[in-house]
Short mmCIF file of C-alpha atoms in Angstrom, two decimals:
data_model
loop_
_atom_site.label_atom_id
_atom_site.label_comp_id
_atom_site.label_asym_id
_atom_site.label_seq_id
_atom_site.Cartn_x
_atom_site.Cartn_y
_atom_site.Cartn_z
CA MET A 131 57.25 41.56 4.82
CA ALA A 132 56.62 39.04 7.37
CA LEU A 133 57.26 39.42 11.02
CA PRO A 134 60.31 37.27 12.38
CA ARG A 135 59.38 33.99 14.02
CA SER A 136 61.18 32.37 16.94
CA THR A 137 60.58 29.67 19.53
CA PRO A 138 58.54 30.82 22.66
CA GLU A 139 61.20 29.71 25.13
CA SER A 140 63.76 31.88 23.48
CA GLN A 141 61.70 34.90 24.11
CA GLY A 142 60.97 33.88 27.78
CA VAL A 143 57.54 32.31 27.26
CA ASP A 144 56.58 28.65 28.04
CA SER A 145 55.19 26.71 25.10
CA VAL A 146 52.97 24.65 27.41
CA GLY A 147 51.34 27.63 28.80
CA LEU A 148 50.74 28.87 25.17
CA CYS A 149 49.29 25.46 24.18
CA GLU A 150 46.78 25.80 27.20
CA TRP A 151 45.74 29.12 26.12
CA VAL A 152 45.15 27.89 22.67
CA GLN A 153 43.06 24.96 23.92
CA ALA A 154 41.12 27.09 26.27
CA ALA A 155 40.40 29.42 23.51
CA ASP A 156 39.33 26.60 21.31
CA GLU A 157 36.99 24.97 23.96
CA GLN A 158 35.62 28.20 25.74
CA VAL A 159 35.24 30.84 22.90
CA ASP A 160 32.46 30.69 20.57
CA SER A 161 34.19 30.98 18.19
CA MET A 162 37.75 31.97 17.55
CA HIS A 163 39.16 32.74 14.17
CA SER A 164 42.91 33.34 14.78
CA LEU A 165 45.39 34.46 17.23
CA MET A 166 48.94 35.63 17.10
CA VAL A 167 51.34 36.38 19.87
CA LEU A 168 54.48 38.60 19.46
CA ARG A 169 57.11 38.86 22.40
CA ASN A 170 60.12 41.21 21.79
CA GLY A 171 58.80 41.78 18.15
CA GLN A 172 59.00 38.08 17.49
CA VAL A 173 56.00 35.68 16.54
CA ILE A 174 56.01 33.09 19.01
CA ALA A 175 52.55 31.44 18.42
CA GLU A 176 49.85 31.61 15.67
CA ALA A 177 46.72 29.81 14.79
CA TRP A 178 43.90 30.00 12.64
CA TRP A 179 40.50 28.17 12.92
CA LYS A 180 39.51 26.74 9.60
CA PRO A 181 38.37 28.11 7.06
CA GLU A 182 40.28 31.37 8.47
CA SER A 183 43.87 31.58 7.27
CA ALA A 184 47.04 33.56 7.52
CA GLU A 185 46.45 35.32 4.12
CA LYS A 186 42.75 35.85 4.54
CA PRO A 187 41.54 39.34 5.36
CA HIS A 188 39.38 39.65 8.29
CA ILE A 189 36.77 42.30 9.17
CA LEU A 190 37.95 44.41 12.19
CA TRP A 191 34.69 46.18 13.22
CA SER A 192 35.62 48.83 15.66
CA LEU A 193 39.23 47.83 15.88
CA SER A 194 39.36 50.04 12.69
CA LYS A 195 38.78 53.04 15.11
CA SER A 196 42.47 52.73 16.20
CA PHE A 197 43.62 53.16 12.62
CA THR A 198 41.46 56.36 12.31
CA SER A 199 42.94 57.74 15.50
CA THR A 200 46.33 57.03 14.05
CA ALA A 201 45.43 59.05 10.91
CA VAL A 202 44.40 61.88 13.06
CA GLY A 203 47.81 61.82 14.86
CA LEU A 204 49.51 61.90 11.56
CA ALA A 205 47.54 64.90 10.31
CA VAL A 206 48.10 66.65 13.57
CA THR A 207 51.89 65.95 13.08
CA GLU A 208 51.80 67.22 9.71
CA GLY A 209 50.09 70.44 10.86
CA LYS A 210 46.91 69.92 8.85
CA MET A 211 44.59 70.16 12.22
CA SER A 212 44.80 70.15 16.00
CA ILE A 213 42.75 68.25 18.35
CA ASP A 214 41.47 71.20 19.97
CA ASP A 215 39.91 72.49 16.69
CA ARG A 216 36.25 72.84 16.78
CA VAL A 217 34.30 70.21 14.90
CA LEU A 218 31.86 72.80 13.34
CA GLU A 219 35.09 74.63 11.72
CA PHE A 220 35.51 71.74 9.34
CA PHE A 221 31.95 71.68 7.93
CA PRO A 222 30.67 75.31 7.61
CA ASP A 223 28.35 74.46 4.91
CA GLN A 224 26.60 71.57 6.78
CA ALA A 225 26.16 73.04 10.12
CA PRO A 226 22.54 73.52 11.37
CA GLU A 227 21.14 77.13 11.08
CA GLN A 228 21.33 77.60 14.82
CA PRO A 229 23.82 75.16 16.43
CA SER A 230 23.56 74.62 20.06
CA ALA A 231 26.18 75.89 22.57
CA ASN A 232 27.36 72.43 23.21
CA LEU A 233 27.69 71.67 19.41
CA ARG A 234 29.79 74.72 18.85
CA ALA A 235 31.97 73.75 21.78
CA MET A 236 32.74 70.13 20.48
CA ARG A 237 36.35 69.62 19.42
CA VAL A 238 38.30 66.77 17.82
CA ARG A 239 39.49 65.81 21.16
CA ASP A 240 35.93 64.80 22.21
CA LEU A 241 35.38 62.84 18.97
CA LEU A 242 38.71 60.89 19.86
CA THR A 243 37.74 60.29 23.55
CA MET A 244 33.83 59.35 22.86
CA SER A 245 32.96 62.37 24.85
CA THR A 246 31.09 64.41 22.31
CA GLY A 247 28.03 65.22 24.51
CA HIS A 248 25.48 63.03 22.74
CA GLN A 249 23.14 60.89 24.99
CA ASP A 250 22.13 58.93 21.95
CA PRO A 251 24.71 58.35 19.19
CA PRO A 252 23.41 59.59 15.83
CA SER A 253 21.92 57.21 13.42
CA LEU A 254 23.68 57.11 10.02
CA GLY A 255 21.51 56.02 7.14
CA ASP A 256 20.52 56.91 3.66
CA ASP A 257 18.37 59.73 4.18
CA GLN A 258 20.91 62.49 4.41
CA PRO A 259 24.84 62.71 4.23
CA TRP A 260 26.42 61.17 7.44
CA VAL A 261 27.94 64.40 8.45
CA ASP A 262 24.69 66.24 8.51
CA SER A 263 23.11 63.57 10.61
CA PHE A 264 25.95 63.89 13.06
CA LEU A 265 25.80 67.58 13.29
CA ASN A 266 21.96 67.53 13.61
CA GLN A 267 21.77 65.21 16.60
CA ASP A 268 20.98 66.83 19.90
CA VAL A 269 24.03 67.34 22.24
CA PRO A 270 22.46 67.49 25.70
CA HIS A 271 25.81 67.22 27.50
CA LYS A 272 28.84 69.48 27.63
CA PRO A 273 31.47 67.87 25.33
CA GLY A 274 34.25 66.25 27.16
CA THR A 275 32.30 65.54 30.44
CA HIS A 276 30.08 62.36 29.26
CA PHE A 277 31.49 59.19 27.91
CA ARG A 278 29.34 57.56 25.46
CA TYR A 279 30.66 55.10 22.95
CA ASN A 280 29.92 56.59 19.66
CA THR A 281 30.76 55.15 16.35
CA PRO A 282 29.55 57.93 14.22
CA ALA A 283 32.18 60.22 16.27
CA THR A 284 34.87 58.27 14.63
CA TYR A 285 33.17 58.82 11.21
CA MET A 286 33.56 62.38 11.78
CA LEU A 287 37.31 62.06 12.51
CA SER A 288 37.61 60.14 9.06
CA ALA A 289 35.55 63.04 7.34
CA ILE A 290 37.94 65.68 8.97
CA VAL A 291 40.97 63.97 7.87
CA GLN A 292 39.56 63.80 4.43
CA LYS A 293 38.70 67.53 4.64
CA VAL A 294 42.02 68.43 5.75
CA THR A 295 44.26 66.13 3.47
CA GLY A 296 42.03 65.71 0.42
CA GLU A 297 42.31 61.88 0.60
CA THR A 298 40.39 59.09 2.37
CA VAL A 299 41.87 57.85 5.61
CA LEU A 300 42.60 54.68 3.72
CA ASP A 301 44.59 56.42 0.97
CA TYR A 302 46.29 58.69 3.42
CA LEU A 303 47.45 55.81 5.66
CA LYS A 304 48.94 53.67 2.84
CA PRO A 305 52.13 55.50 2.32
CA ARG A 306 52.35 56.55 6.04
CA LEU A 307 51.36 53.31 7.79
CA PHE A 308 50.26 50.55 5.58
CA ASP A 309 53.31 50.46 3.09
CA PRO A 310 55.91 50.85 5.66
CA LEU A 311 54.46 48.05 7.65
CA GLY A 312 54.22 45.85 4.73
CA ILE A 313 50.28 45.64 4.89
CA SER A 314 49.20 45.07 1.37
CA ASN A 315 45.81 45.57 -0.09
CA PRO A 316 44.04 47.13 2.93
CA ARG A 317 40.41 47.70 2.22
CA TRP A 318 38.13 50.02 3.96
CA ASP A 319 34.43 50.47 3.15
CA GLU A 320 33.16 53.99 2.61
CA SER A 321 30.00 55.78 3.37
CA PRO A 322 27.58 56.89 0.47
CA GLN A 323 29.60 60.30 0.39
CA GLY A 324 32.84 58.53 -0.41
CA ILE A 325 34.42 58.87 3.09
CA SER A 326 36.22 55.80 4.83
CA ILE A 327 33.63 54.78 7.37
CA GLY A 328 36.21 55.19 10.18
CA GLY A 329 34.52 53.50 13.06
CA TYR A 330 34.58 50.09 11.11
CA GLY A 331 34.85 48.74 7.66
CA LEU A 332 38.50 48.05 7.59
CA PHE A 333 39.58 44.68 6.47
CA LEU A 334 43.17 43.28 7.42
CA ARG A 335 45.09 39.82 7.96
CA THR A 336 45.91 38.77 11.57
CA GLU A 337 49.57 39.62 11.09
CA ASP A 338 48.78 43.22 9.91
CA ILE A 339 46.91 43.61 13.14
CA ALA A 340 49.92 42.38 15.09
CA LYS A 341 52.23 44.66 13.12
CA PHE A 342 49.95 47.52 14.24
CA GLY A 343 50.36 46.52 17.68
CA GLN A 344 54.12 46.19 17.61
CA LEU A 345 54.38 49.64 16.03
CA TYR A 346 52.50 50.95 18.97
CA LEU A 347 54.53 48.98 21.51
CA GLN A 348 57.77 50.35 19.85
CA LYS A 349 56.32 53.96 20.33
CA GLY A 350 55.87 54.65 16.80
CA ARG A 351 59.29 53.37 15.44
CA TRP A 352 59.53 50.78 12.90
CA GLN A 353 62.87 49.40 11.20
CA GLY A 354 64.65 52.45 12.36
CA GLU A 355 62.11 55.08 11.18
CA GLN A 356 59.67 57.05 13.37
CA LEU A 357 56.30 56.61 11.47
CA ILE A 358 54.27 58.01 14.23
CA PRO A 359 55.57 60.47 16.92
CA GLU A 360 56.25 58.91 20.15
CA ALA A 361 54.37 61.71 21.91
CA TRP A 362 51.29 61.03 19.93
CA ILE A 363 51.62 57.12 20.82
CA GLU A 364 51.72 58.17 24.53
CA LEU A 365 48.64 60.53 24.16
CA ALA A 366 46.58 58.10 22.20
CA THR A 367 47.06 55.10 24.55
CA THR A 368 46.86 56.94 27.99
CA LYS A 369 43.71 57.14 29.89
CA GLN A 370 41.76 60.29 28.73
CA VAL A 371 38.28 59.71 30.15
CA SER A 372 36.88 57.45 32.74
CA ASN A 373 34.20 54.96 31.76
CA GLY A 374 33.37 52.94 34.66
CA SER A 375 34.77 51.70 38.00
CA ASN A 376 34.59 47.84 37.86
CA PRO A 377 38.10 46.55 38.61
CA ASP A 378 37.13 43.20 36.91
CA SER A 379 36.07 44.58 33.71
CA ASP A 380 38.28 45.58 30.83
CA TRP A 381 35.68 48.28 29.60
CA ASP A 382 35.81 50.13 32.82
CA GLN A 383 39.59 50.97 32.89
CA GLY A 384 39.25 54.28 31.04
CA TYR A 385 39.26 55.31 27.38
CA ALA A 386 42.07 56.88 25.24
CA PHE A 387 41.95 58.12 21.78
CA GLN A 388 40.03 55.37 20.25
CA PHE A 389 42.03 52.81 22.17
CA TRP A 390 40.73 51.11 25.43
CA ARG A 391 42.61 50.92 28.60
CA CYS A 392 42.96 47.31 29.99
CA ARG A 393 43.78 45.58 33.26
CA HIS A 394 47.28 44.60 33.84
CA ASP A 395 48.41 48.21 32.59
CA ALA A 396 47.70 47.22 28.83
CA TYR A 397 45.69 48.74 26.27
CA ARG A 398 43.82 47.61 23.13
CA GLY A 399 42.20 48.18 19.93
CA ASP A 400 38.87 46.47 20.12
CA GLY A 401 36.16 45.43 17.62
CA LYS A 402 32.76 43.78 17.67
CA ASP A 403 32.61 39.82 18.09
CA GLY A 404 36.13 39.78 19.37
CA GLN A 405 38.57 41.50 17.16
CA PHE A 406 41.57 42.51 19.33
CA CYS A 407 44.86 44.12 19.30
CA VAL A 408 46.06 43.93 22.80
CA VAL A 409 49.42 45.58 23.67
CA LEU A 410 51.10 44.61 26.94
CA PRO A 411 54.19 47.19 27.45
CA ASP A 412 55.39 45.88 30.49
CA GLN A 413 55.70 42.27 29.04
CA GLN A 414 56.79 43.52 25.52
CA VAL A 415 53.90 41.31 24.12
CA VAL A 416 51.27 41.93 21.46
CA VAL A 417 48.18 39.73 21.05
CA ALA A 418 46.12 39.94 17.87
CA MET A 419 42.85 37.93 17.80
CA THR A 420 39.97 37.57 15.36
CA ALA A 421 36.79 35.84 16.16
CA ASN A 422 33.01 35.73 16.13
CA SER A 423 32.67 35.64 19.86
CA ARG A 424 29.53 35.99 22.09
CA ASP A 425 31.68 36.76 25.19
CA LEU A 426 34.34 39.38 24.72
CA GLN A 427 35.22 39.65 28.44
CA GLY A 428 35.61 36.01 28.57
CA GLN A 429 37.95 35.91 25.51
CA LEU A 430 40.23 38.59 27.02
CA ASN A 431 40.10 36.77 30.56
CA LEU A 432 41.90 33.81 28.76
CA VAL A 433 44.80 36.13 27.87
CA TRP A 434 45.18 37.34 31.41
CA GLU A 435 44.48 33.85 32.96
CA LYS A 436 46.38 31.51 30.46
CA LEU A 437 48.97 33.76 28.72
CA LEU A 438 50.33 36.09 31.37
CA PRO A 439 51.60 33.21 33.69
CA ALA A 440 53.33 31.83 30.76
CA ILE A 441 55.58 35.04 30.37
CA LYS A 442 58.68 34.94 32.17
CA PRO A 443 61.37 37.89 32.46
CA GLN A 444 64.33 35.89 30.91
CA PRO A 445 64.66 33.42 27.99
CA LEU A 446 63.81 29.69 29.04
CA PRO A 447 65.57 26.45 28.13
CA GLU A 448 64.18 25.30 24.90
CA ASN A 449 61.44 22.62 25.24
CA PRO A 450 61.07 20.53 22.19
CA SER A 451 58.14 18.45 23.60
CA GLY A 452 56.25 21.44 24.68
CA LEU A 453 56.78 23.08 21.36
CA ALA A 454 55.63 19.93 19.51
CA ARG A 455 52.61 19.99 21.84
CA LEU A 456 51.77 23.66 20.82
CA LYS A 457 52.28 22.86 17.12
CA SER A 458 49.99 20.04 17.10
CA ALA A 459 47.38 21.87 19.05
CA VAL A 460 47.34 24.54 16.30
CA ALA A 461 47.51 22.21 13.41
CA ASP A 462 43.93 21.11 12.98
CA LEU A 463 41.77 23.81 14.57
CA GLU A 464 38.25 23.80 13.01
CA ALA A 465 35.51 26.36 13.55
CA THR A 466 32.97 23.89 14.59
CA ARG A 467 30.79 25.98 16.90
#
């Protein structure tokens, strides 16, 4: 079930500007693997740097977190849990003998917003079950008051979803998200305890990432069906906690429910090495990117500097020469750096 394709100009985007973005990404990002741009639900540009390809799944790293958040939202919608449930309630047999007041106070909401109260994220290894490692970590801060990026917190969300549904996050999402979007054969690595890792470990194709972003842009609606409640989409993508004050950093614009807020009133799912699903509601644009990048801010800067100026409010006259230039630019991309 492929997304529809159309020319950039028919969707109000300048082909020449898109071409300049692709070329800049090729020259400046070390190294791009793929990109796809949607406007109004239409794919207007797509590129893969060899040996990557349209059909090749790519590791998402922490972009996986946004999918785990979606599973939480669906479980909440189905009445299986609440974001105000306390974390310890789900694991009575794995709790420390004398849990601290801060650990007892920690809620699902705090896992979602990376404000668990940890100073140092728990280390998950082979020495004990991952849930036990998390629950035995010191919680010096009051939950909800201290943002600290925390991949084990996302694992706990996955473990909670599995507790309340009896399925891994992967299996739970298949009929509710992956199948309706036409995402086939998703793979999600598991912990030694058989729980989807949640915070990373998901493998999808570039177009699958784009579909996920488009679903969120459409407030959870897909082909006439409301897959995710609009209220959850709004909650999950709105700033929930502050994480800095630098106006030039896309990592200081606030954090939502496993989504980052961006400049330009955008939001994104975000993974190590440059895995991005950027949603720009004001422009009705979705950008999916995979990479092995050393400069994530630089990679995002190109979206703002090159793509945004190419987006116009109305359709443009077709530009055959500009489109030919774009197609030529994406035809022979090589991962040479």
